[in-house]
Every structure is written in C-alpha cells, then in structure tokens.
C-alpha cells in the first residue's frame, strides 16, 4: 500500500479536533503550533498509518484536509 499524502490548510483550520476523533487509525495529533486566535493545529503524526478512507477530509467542517 502506498503512503497517502495528507495536507492541512492551516489558514482555515480552527482546531476543532474532529479529524483526530474521526480517524480510525489515529493518524492525527495536535501540534504545538497555534492559529493567530490561539487554537492548536492538528498534524498527521502517523501519516504512514493512513489507509485513505478520507473520513477526516469528509468530516472537516472547514474543508481544511486533503488526502491523496
């Protein structure tokens, strides 16, 4: 299986953590990086575990996640 490319548009992410809760493989974690308004931004900490289900992409309320 090939490794999926996961990108997060940090400019629009509000740090709601839906991607973290939705991922069946626990790919995401919160980073130490903060938005200008103070919330933490998630990142694909375990991208190698991604199976490409795209639940994170579908459930992100701001359309910030892209899985290829």
PDB file of C-alpha atoms in Angstrom:
ATOM      1  CA  UNK A   1       0.000   0.000   0.000  1.00  0.00           C
ATOM      2  CA  UNK A   2       1.336   3.417  -0.918  1.00  0.00           C
ATOM      3  CA  UNK A   3       1.700   6.189   1.629  1.00  0.00           C
ATOM      4  CA  UNK A   4      -1.079   8.755   1.495  1.00  0.00           C
ATOM      5  CA  UNK A   5      -0.297  12.459   1.294  1.00  0.00           C
ATOM      6  CA  UNK A   6      -2.246  14.393   3.927  1.00  0.00           C
ATOM      7  CA  UNK A   7      -2.312  18.168   3.837  1.00  0.00           C
ATOM      8  CA  UNK A   8      -3.999  20.599   6.216  1.00  0.00           C
ATOM      9  CA  UNK A   9      -4.762  24.187   5.251  1.00  0.00           C
ATOM     10  CA  UNK A  10      -3.549  25.868   8.419  1.00  0.00           C
ATOM     11  CA  UNK A  11      -5.021  29.220   7.414  1.00  0.00           C
ATOM     12  CA  UNK A  12      -8.572  27.880   7.808  1.00  0.00           C
ATOM     13  CA  UNK A  13      -8.194  25.179  10.477  1.00  0.00           C
ATOM     14  CA  UNK A  14      -9.871  26.170  13.743  1.00  0.00           C
ATOM     15  CA  UNK A  15      -8.523  23.246  15.775  1.00  0.00           C
ATOM     16  CA  UNK A  16     -11.882  21.547  16.379  1.00  0.00           C
ATOM     17  CA  UNK A  17     -10.203  18.104  16.636  1.00  0.00           C
ATOM     18  CA  UNK A  18     -12.898  16.369  14.550  1.00  0.00           C
ATOM     19  CA  UNK A  19     -10.175  14.843  12.376  1.00  0.00           C
ATOM     20  CA  UNK A  20      -8.498  13.370  15.459  1.00  0.00           C
ATOM     21  CA  UNK A  21     -11.738  11.808  16.707  1.00  0.00           C
ATOM     22  CA  UNK A  22     -12.855  10.589  13.264  1.00  0.00           C
ATOM     23  CA  UNK A  23      -9.674   8.837  12.165  1.00  0.00           C
ATOM     24  CA  UNK A  24      -9.928   5.044  12.634  1.00  0.00           C
ATOM     25  CA  UNK A  25      -6.116   4.732  12.561  1.00  0.00           C
ATOM     26  CA  UNK A  26      -5.284   7.598  14.976  1.00  0.00           C
ATOM     27  CA  UNK A  27      -3.207   9.376  12.341  1.00  0.00           C
ATOM     28  CA  UNK A  28      -3.657  12.901  13.724  1.00  0.00           C
ATOM     29  CA  UNK A  29      -2.332  14.626  16.837  1.00  0.00           C
ATOM     30  CA  UNK A  30      -2.369  18.224  17.996  1.00  0.00           C
ATOM     31  CA  UNK A  31       0.810  20.150  17.316  1.00  0.00           C
ATOM     32  CA  UNK A  32       2.312  22.912  19.406  1.00  0.00           C
ATOM     33  CA  UNK A  33       1.651  25.312  16.526  1.00  0.00           C
ATOM     34  CA  UNK A  34      -1.166  27.782  17.179  1.00  0.00           C
ATOM     35  CA  UNK A  35      -3.537  29.716  14.990  1.00  0.00           C
ATOM     36  CA  UNK A  36      -3.500  33.504  15.261  1.00  0.00           C
ATOM     37  CA  UNK A  37      -6.560  33.238  17.536  1.00  0.00           C
ATOM     38  CA  UNK A  38      -4.829  30.739  19.828  1.00  0.00           C
ATOM     39  CA  UNK A  39      -6.143  27.274  18.981  1.00  0.00           C
ATOM     40  CA  UNK A  40      -3.755  24.405  18.307  1.00  0.00           C
ATOM     41  CA  UNK A  41      -3.479  22.945  14.810  1.00  0.00           C
ATOM     42  CA  UNK A  42      -3.574  19.176  14.165  1.00  0.00           C
ATOM     43  CA  UNK A  43      -0.971  17.421  12.056  1.00  0.00           C
ATOM     44  CA  UNK A  44      -0.624  13.905  10.607  1.00  0.00           C
ATOM     45  CA  UNK A  45       1.680  12.491  13.306  1.00  0.00           C
ATOM     46  CA  UNK A  46       1.353   8.926  11.994  1.00  0.00           C
ATOM     47  CA  UNK A  47       0.777   9.506   8.273  1.00  0.00           C
ATOM     48  CA  UNK A  48       2.206   6.072   7.475  1.00  0.00           C
ATOM     49  CA  UNK A  49      -0.862   4.502   9.155  1.00  0.00           C
ATOM     50  CA  UNK A  50      -3.347   6.314   6.889  1.00  0.00           C
ATOM     51  CA  UNK A  51      -5.488   3.904   4.840  1.00  0.00           C
ATOM     52  CA  UNK A  52      -7.004   6.625   2.646  1.00  0.00           C
ATOM     53  CA  UNK A  53     -10.585   6.348   3.940  1.00  0.00           C
ATOM     54  CA  UNK A  54     -10.871  10.164   3.795  1.00  0.00           C
ATOM     55  CA  UNK A  55     -13.136  10.380   6.850  1.00  0.00           C
ATOM     56  CA  UNK A  56     -11.059  13.308   8.086  1.00  0.00           C
ATOM     57  CA  UNK A  57     -11.474  15.079   4.749  1.00  0.00           C
ATOM     58  CA  UNK A  58     -15.233  14.438   4.613  1.00  0.00           C
ATOM     59  CA  UNK A  59     -15.934  15.438   8.216  1.00  0.00           C
ATOM     60  CA  UNK A  60     -13.745  18.545   8.451  1.00  0.00           C
ATOM     61  CA  UNK A  61     -16.305  21.367   8.790  1.00  0.00           C
ATOM     62  CA  UNK A  62     -13.921  23.871   7.215  1.00  0.00           C
ATOM     63  CA  UNK A  63     -12.661  21.732   4.316  1.00  0.00           C
ATOM     64  CA  UNK A  64      -9.076  22.074   5.531  1.00  0.00           C
ATOM     65  CA  UNK A  65      -7.917  18.495   4.952  1.00  0.00           C
ATOM     66  CA  UNK A  66      -6.915  16.902   1.678  1.00  0.00           C
ATOM     67  CA  UNK A  67      -5.947  13.232   1.366  1.00  0.00           C
ATOM     68  CA  UNK A  68      -4.319  11.971  -1.833  1.00  0.00           C
TER      69      UNK A  68
END
